[in-house]
Coordinates of C-alpha atoms and ligand atoms in Angstrom, one line a residue:
X1 CA 3.2 18.6 6.1
X2 CA 2.7 15.6 8.5
X3 CA 1.7 15.4 11.5
X4 CA 3.9 12.5 12.8
X5 CA 2.7 10.2 16.2
X6 CA 5.1 11.2 18.8
X7 CA 6.6 7.8 19.3
X8 CA 8.9 5.4 17.2
X9 CA 10.4 2.3 17.5
X10 CA 14.2 2.4 16.4
X11 CA 16.8 0.4 17.7
X12 CA 14.3 -2.2 19.6
X13 CA 13.7 0.5 21.7
X14 CA 10.4 3.2 21.6
X15 CA 12.0 6.5 21.5
X16 CA 10.3 10.2 20.9
X17 CA 10.2 10.5 17.0
X18 CA 12.7 13.4 16.8
X19 CA 15.3 11.2 18.2
X20 CA 14.8 8.3 15.8
X21 CA 17.7 9.2 13.3
X22 CA 20.2 7.6 11.2
X23 CA 23.4 9.0 10.0
X24 CA 23.9 10.1 6.4
X25 CA 26.2 7.2 5.4
X26 CA 23.6 4.9 6.3
X27 CA 24.0 2.1 3.6
X28 CA 20.3 2.1 2.4
X29 CA 19.9 5.6 2.0
X30 CA 22.7 5.0 -0.7
X31 CA 21.5 1.7 -2.1
X32 CA 17.6 1.3 -2.3
X33 CA 18.4 -1.8 0.2
X34 CA 15.2 -1.6 2.1
X35 CA 11.6 -2.5 2.4
X36 CA 8.5 -1.2 3.8
X37 CA 5.1 -1.6 4.9
X38 CA 1.9 0.1 5.6
X39 CA -1.2 0.0 7.0
X40 CA -4.1 2.1 8.4
X41 CA -5.8 2.6 11.7
X42 CA -8.7 4.1 13.3
X43 CA -9.8 5.3 16.9
X44 CA -12.9 2.4 16.9
X45 CA -16.0 4.3 15.7
X46 CA -18.0 2.3 18.7
X47 CA -15.3 2.8 21.3
X48 CA -12.7 5.2 21.3
X49 CA -10.4 3.8 23.9
X50 CA -9.9 1.0 21.3
X51 CA -7.8 1.5 17.5
X52 CA -8.8 -0.6 14.7
X53 CA -6.2 -2.1 12.5
X54 CA -7.1 -3.3 8.6
X55 CA -5.3 -6.8 7.9
X56 CA -3.0 -6.3 10.3
X57 CA -1.8 -9.9 9.8
X58 CA -1.4 -9.9 5.8
X59 CA 0.9 -6.8 6.2
X60 CA 3.1 -8.3 8.8
X61 CA 3.6 -11.5 6.6
X62 CA 4.2 -9.5 3.3
X63 CA 6.7 -7.1 5.3
X64 CA 8.5 -10.5 6.8
X65 CA 8.8 -12.1 3.0
X66 CA 10.0 -8.5 1.6
X67 CA 12.6 -9.1 4.7
X68 CA 13.8 -11.8 3.2
X69 CA 15.1 -10.7 -0.2
X70 CA 17.4 -7.8 2.3
X71 CA 18.5 -11.9 3.5
X72 CA 16.9 -10.7 6.8
X73 CA 14.9 -13.2 9.1
X74 CA 12.4 -11.1 10.5
X75 CA 9.3 -13.0 11.9
X76 CA 6.1 -11.6 11.4
X77 CA 4.8 -12.2 14.9
X78 CA 8.2 -10.4 15.4
X79 CA 6.6 -7.2 13.5
X80 CA 3.1 -7.5 14.8
X81 CA 4.3 -7.2 18.6
X82 CA 6.4 -4.3 17.7
X83 CA 3.3 -2.9 15.9
X84 CA 0.8 -3.6 18.5
X85 CA 3.2 -1.9 21.6
X86 CA 3.5 1.1 18.9
X87 CA -0.5 1.6 19.0
X88 CA -0.5 1.3 22.5
X89 CA 2.0 3.8 23.2
X90 CA 0.9 6.2 20.7
X91 CA -2.4 6.4 21.5
X92 CA -3.5 8.0 18.7
X93 CA -7.0 9.5 18.2
X94 CA -7.3 10.4 14.7
X95 CA -6.9 8.2 11.3
X96 CA -3.5 7.5 11.0
X97 CA -0.8 5.2 9.2
X98 CA 1.5 2.8 10.1
X99 CA 4.9 2.8 8.4
X100 CA 7.3 -0.3 9.7
X101 CA 10.3 -0.8 7.7
X102 CA 13.9 -2.5 7.8
X103 CA 17.3 -1.4 6.2
X104 CA 20.7 -2.1 5.8
X105 CA 21.6 0.4 8.8
X106 CA 25.6 -0.8 8.2
X107 CA 27.6 3.1 7.4
X108 CA 29.7 2.2 4.6
X109 CA 29.9 1.6 0.7
X110 CA 29.7 -1.5 -1.7
X111 CA 26.2 -2.7 -2.7
X112 CA 25.3 -6.4 -0.7
X113 CA 23.3 -7.9 1.6
X114 CA 25.7 -10.4 3.3
X115 CA 27.8 -9.0 6.2
X116 CA 26.2 -6.2 6.6
X117 CA 24.0 -4.7 10.0
X118 CA 20.0 -4.7 9.6
X119 CA 17.2 -2.7 11.3
X120 CA 13.5 -2.7 12.1
X121 CA 12.2 0.6 13.0
X122 CA 8.4 1.7 13.1
X123 CA 6.9 5.8 12.6
X124 CA 3.6 6.6 12.6
X125 CA 1.2 10.1 10.6
X126 CA -1.4 11.3 10.7
X127 CA -3.5 10.6 7.3
X128 CA -6.7 11.1 5.9
X129 CA -7.2 11.1 2.2
X130 CA -4.3 10.3 0.1
X131 CA -5.7 11.1 -2.8
X132 CA -9.0 13.0 -3.7
X133 CA -11.8 10.6 -3.1
X134 CA -13.9 12.8 -5.9
X135 CA -11.4 10.8 -8.1
X136 CA -8.5 11.2 -9.7
X137 CA -7.1 12.0 -13.4
X138 CA -4.6 9.4 -15.0
X139 CA -1.8 9.5 -17.5
X140 CA 0.2 6.6 -18.9
X141 CA 3.2 6.6 -17.8
X142 CA 6.1 6.7 -20.4
X143 CA 8.6 4.3 -17.8
X144 CA 7.8 0.7 -17.5
X145 CA 7.2 -0.8 -14.2
X146 CA 10.0 -2.9 -13.6
X147 CA 10.2 -6.9 -14.1
X148 CA 10.1 -9.5 -11.9
X149 CA 13.2 -10.7 -13.7
X150 CA 15.1 -8.2 -12.7
X151 CA 13.7 -6.8 -9.4
X152 CA 11.9 -8.8 -6.5
X153 CA 8.2 -7.9 -7.5
X154 CA 6.6 -9.9 -4.9
X155 CA 8.1 -7.5 -1.9
X156 CA 7.7 -3.9 -0.7
X157 CA 11.3 -3.1 -2.0
X158 CA 12.5 0.7 -1.2
X159 CA 14.7 0.6 -4.2
X160 CA 11.3 0.2 -6.7
X161 CA 10.3 3.4 -5.6
X162 CA 12.2 5.5 -8.3
X163 CA 10.4 4.0 -11.0
X164 CA 6.9 5.1 -8.8
X165 CA 8.6 8.6 -7.9
X166 CA 9.1 8.9 -12.0
X167 CA 6.0 7.9 -13.2
X168 CA 4.1 10.3 -10.2
X169 CA 6.1 13.4 -11.1
X170 CA 5.7 13.3 -14.9
X171 CA 2.2 12.5 -14.3
X172 CA 1.7 15.3 -11.7
X173 CA 4.4 17.7 -14.6
X174 CA 1.5 17.0 -17.1
X175 CA -1.2 18.4 -15.5
X176 CA -2.7 14.3 -14.3
X177 CA -3.2 13.5 -10.7
X178 CA -1.7 9.9 -11.2
X179 CA 0.1 7.4 -13.1
X180 CA -0.6 4.3 -14.5
X181 CA 2.5 2.4 -15.5
X182 CA 2.4 -0.5 -18.2
X183 CA 5.1 -3.8 -17.8
X184 CA 7.3 -4.6 -20.3
X185 CA 4.9 -6.4 -22.4
X186 CA 2.7 -3.4 -22.6
X187 CA 0.3 -4.4 -20.8
X188 CA -1.5 -2.7 -17.7
X189 CA 0.2 -3.2 -14.5
X190 CA -0.3 -0.8 -11.6
X191 CA -0.4 2.9 -10.5
X192 CA 2.1 4.6 -8.4
X193 CA 1.4 3.2 -4.9
X194 CA -1.9 1.2 -6.3
X195 CA -3.4 -1.8 -7.9
X196 CA -5.6 -0.7 -11.0
X197 CA -9.1 -2.4 -11.8
X198 CA -11.5 -1.5 -14.3
X199 CA -15.0 -2.8 -14.9
X200 CA -16.6 -3.8 -18.1
X201 CA -20.2 -5.2 -18.4
X202 CA -20.9 -5.4 -14.5
X203 CA -17.6 -7.5 -13.8
X204 CA -14.4 -6.7 -12.6
X205 CA -10.5 -7.2 -14.0
X206 CA -7.4 -6.3 -12.3
X207 CA -3.9 -7.5 -13.8
X208 CA -2.9 -11.1 -12.6
X209 CA 0.2 -11.5 -10.3
X210 CA 1.6 -12.3 -13.9
X211 CA 1.7 -8.4 -15.1
X212 CA 4.3 -7.7 -12.8
X213 CA 2.0 -6.0 -9.7
X214 CA 3.1 -5.8 -6.2
X215 CA 0.7 -7.9 -4.7
X216 CA -1.6 -5.6 -2.9
X217 CA -3.6 -6.3 0.3
X218 CA -6.6 -3.8 -0.3
X219 CA -6.4 -5.9 -4.4
X220 CA -7.0 -9.0 -2.4
X221 CA -9.6 -7.2 -0.1
X222 CA -11.4 -6.1 -3.1
X223 CA -11.6 -9.4 -5.1
X224 CA -12.8 -11.2 -1.8
X225 CA -15.9 -8.5 -1.1
X226 CA -16.5 -8.4 -4.8
X227 CA -17.0 -12.4 -4.5
X228 CA -18.9 -12.6 -1.7
X229 CA -21.3 -10.1 -3.0
X230 CA -22.0 -12.2 -6.1
X231 CA -19.7 -9.3 -9.0
X232 CA -17.9 -11.9 -11.1
X233 CA -14.1 -11.0 -11.2
X234 CA -11.5 -11.5 -13.3
X235 CA -7.6 -11.5 -13.2
X236 CA -6.1 -11.5 -15.7
X237 CA -3.6 -9.3 -18.7
X238 CA -5.6 -6.0 -19.3
X239 CA -4.7 -4.4 -22.4
X240 CA -4.1 -0.1 -22.8
X241 CA -7.0 0.6 -24.6
X242 CA -9.5 -1.4 -22.3
X243 CA -8.6 1.4 -19.7
X244 CA -10.2 3.7 -22.3
X245 CA -13.5 2.1 -23.3
X246 CA -14.3 0.9 -18.8
X247 CA -17.3 1.2 -17.6
X248 CA -15.3 2.4 -14.6
X249 CA -11.7 2.1 -13.3
X250 CA -10.4 2.6 -10.1
X251 CA -7.1 2.3 -8.2
X252 CA -6.4 0.5 -4.5
X253 CA -4.4 0.7 -1.9
X254 CA -3.5 1.0 1.9
X255 CA -3.1 4.8 1.7
X256 CA -5.7 5.2 -1.1
X257 CA -8.3 3.1 0.0
X258 CA -10.5 2.7 -3.4
X259 CA -10.3 6.0 -5.3
X260 CA -12.2 6.4 -8.6
X261 CA -10.5 7.3 -12.0
X262 CA -12.5 10.2 -14.0
X263 CA -10.0 10.6 -16.7
X264 CA -7.3 8.3 -18.3
X265 CA -5.1 11.1 -21.2
X266 CA -7.6 12.6 -22.8
X267 CA -10.7 9.6 -22.1
X268 CA -13.4 10.8 -19.8
X269 CA -14.8 7.7 -18.3
X270 CA -18.6 8.0 -16.9
X271 CA -19.6 9.8 -13.9
X272 CA -22.0 6.8 -13.2
X273 CA -19.6 4.1 -10.9
X274 CA -22.2 1.8 -9.4
X275 CA -19.9 -0.9 -8.8
X276 CA -16.9 1.4 -7.6
X277 CA -19.2 2.6 -5.2
X278 CA -20.7 -0.3 -3.7
X279 CA -17.3 -1.7 -3.3
X280 CA -16.3 1.3 -1.5
X281 CA -18.9 1.5 1.1
X282 CA -18.3 -2.3 1.8
X283 CA -14.4 -1.6 2.4
X284 CA -15.4 1.1 4.6
X285 CA -17.6 -0.7 6.7
X286 CA -15.5 -3.4 6.9
X287 CA -12.4 -1.2 8.4
X288 CA -14.6 0.6 10.5
X289 CA -15.6 -3.0 12.2
X290 CA -19.6 -3.1 11.0
X291 CA -19.6 -5.7 9.3
X292 CA -19.5 -9.3 11.3
X293 CA -18.5 -11.5 8.5
X294 CA -15.2 -9.7 7.9
X295 CA -14.8 -9.7 11.9
X296 CA -11.0 -11.5 11.0
X297 CA -9.7 -9.0 8.8
X298 CA -9.6 -6.4 12.2
X299 CA -7.7 -6.3 15.1
X300 CA -9.0 -4.5 17.7
X301 CA -6.1 -3.1 20.1
X302 CA -7.2 -1.1 23.5
X303 CA -5.2 1.9 24.5
X304 CA -6.6 2.1 28.1
X305 CA -3.2 2.1 29.9
Ligands
LIG1 C1 3.5 -0.3 -5.8 C2 2.2 -0.7 -4.8 N1 1.6 -1.2 -5.8 C3 0.5 -1.4 -4.8 C4 0.0 -1.0 -3.8 C5 -1.3 -1.3 -3.1 O1 -1.0 -2.2 -2.3 P1 -1.7 -2.3 -0.6 O2 -3.0 -2.8 -1.2 O3 -1.1 -3.8 -0.1 O4 -1.6 -1.2 0.0 C6 1.4 -0.8 -3.0 C7 0.9 -0.1 -1.6 O5 1.0 -0.6 -0.9 C8 2.4 0.0 -3.6 O6 3.3 1.0 -3.4

């Protein structure tokens, strides 16, 4: 069960969450023609009258880019303005997750993106840990990640999540916590809603943008942090067998943050994970605004009325 934040943004207005409802004939429900974002916020540990959002501008930019695939011109500034107002109206007092999304809100049939009504909406939930911070076991999915030739993978498009859902449930039903999907070339792509990193010989390695991944914002943050910490990074194709012999494997995402992988199929990974832990501590400090060098990644919003 989720605790929803009390106010939603819907049809250009702020309304009680329970009143933000759509018809069963909504086009996007049938065709997956939506796109969404997801970002985390926390009350500032130093000043609870302020809310800290992590990489707000980058999230707004990605959603605006996703909107282009739905033929919807939604500037990042408009998304940002609505999110800031959303936070002020809700005054959250615990860690939360914001879900801004756009969808074809027309009623009626025929998959298309022209001559159609679209909507932009936002809601939020209270959110602690999405996956166990102690670590997760992963199955290699029998489902492959889509390829960009048939799906706009640079967007966070709703329809894509059928593959994530199949993979996650397949993993769950066979006793694992999470799924790692290969791409159509048989190389490692990503998890159901996270990017994948491995550590080998002190170097962190993650599949590049040419491996059919979502351009994760946490992934981007980790690569920057690692470089700043002097940890060598490599963005390249990763083979499945490298997962099994890696020194460390972790997943990254807004909801999951950084989560260690304890086991992949029947291969158990080492219990000592010095690089994962270092990165995790740093990322937490940054999101709590304790790292002056990364202040430009944090938007601080006053909720005093
Ligand atoms: C399929 C997929 N890959 C990767 C990610 C990680 O992206 P981010 O770090 O921007 O949350 C997500 C989550 O948004 C996702 O849904």
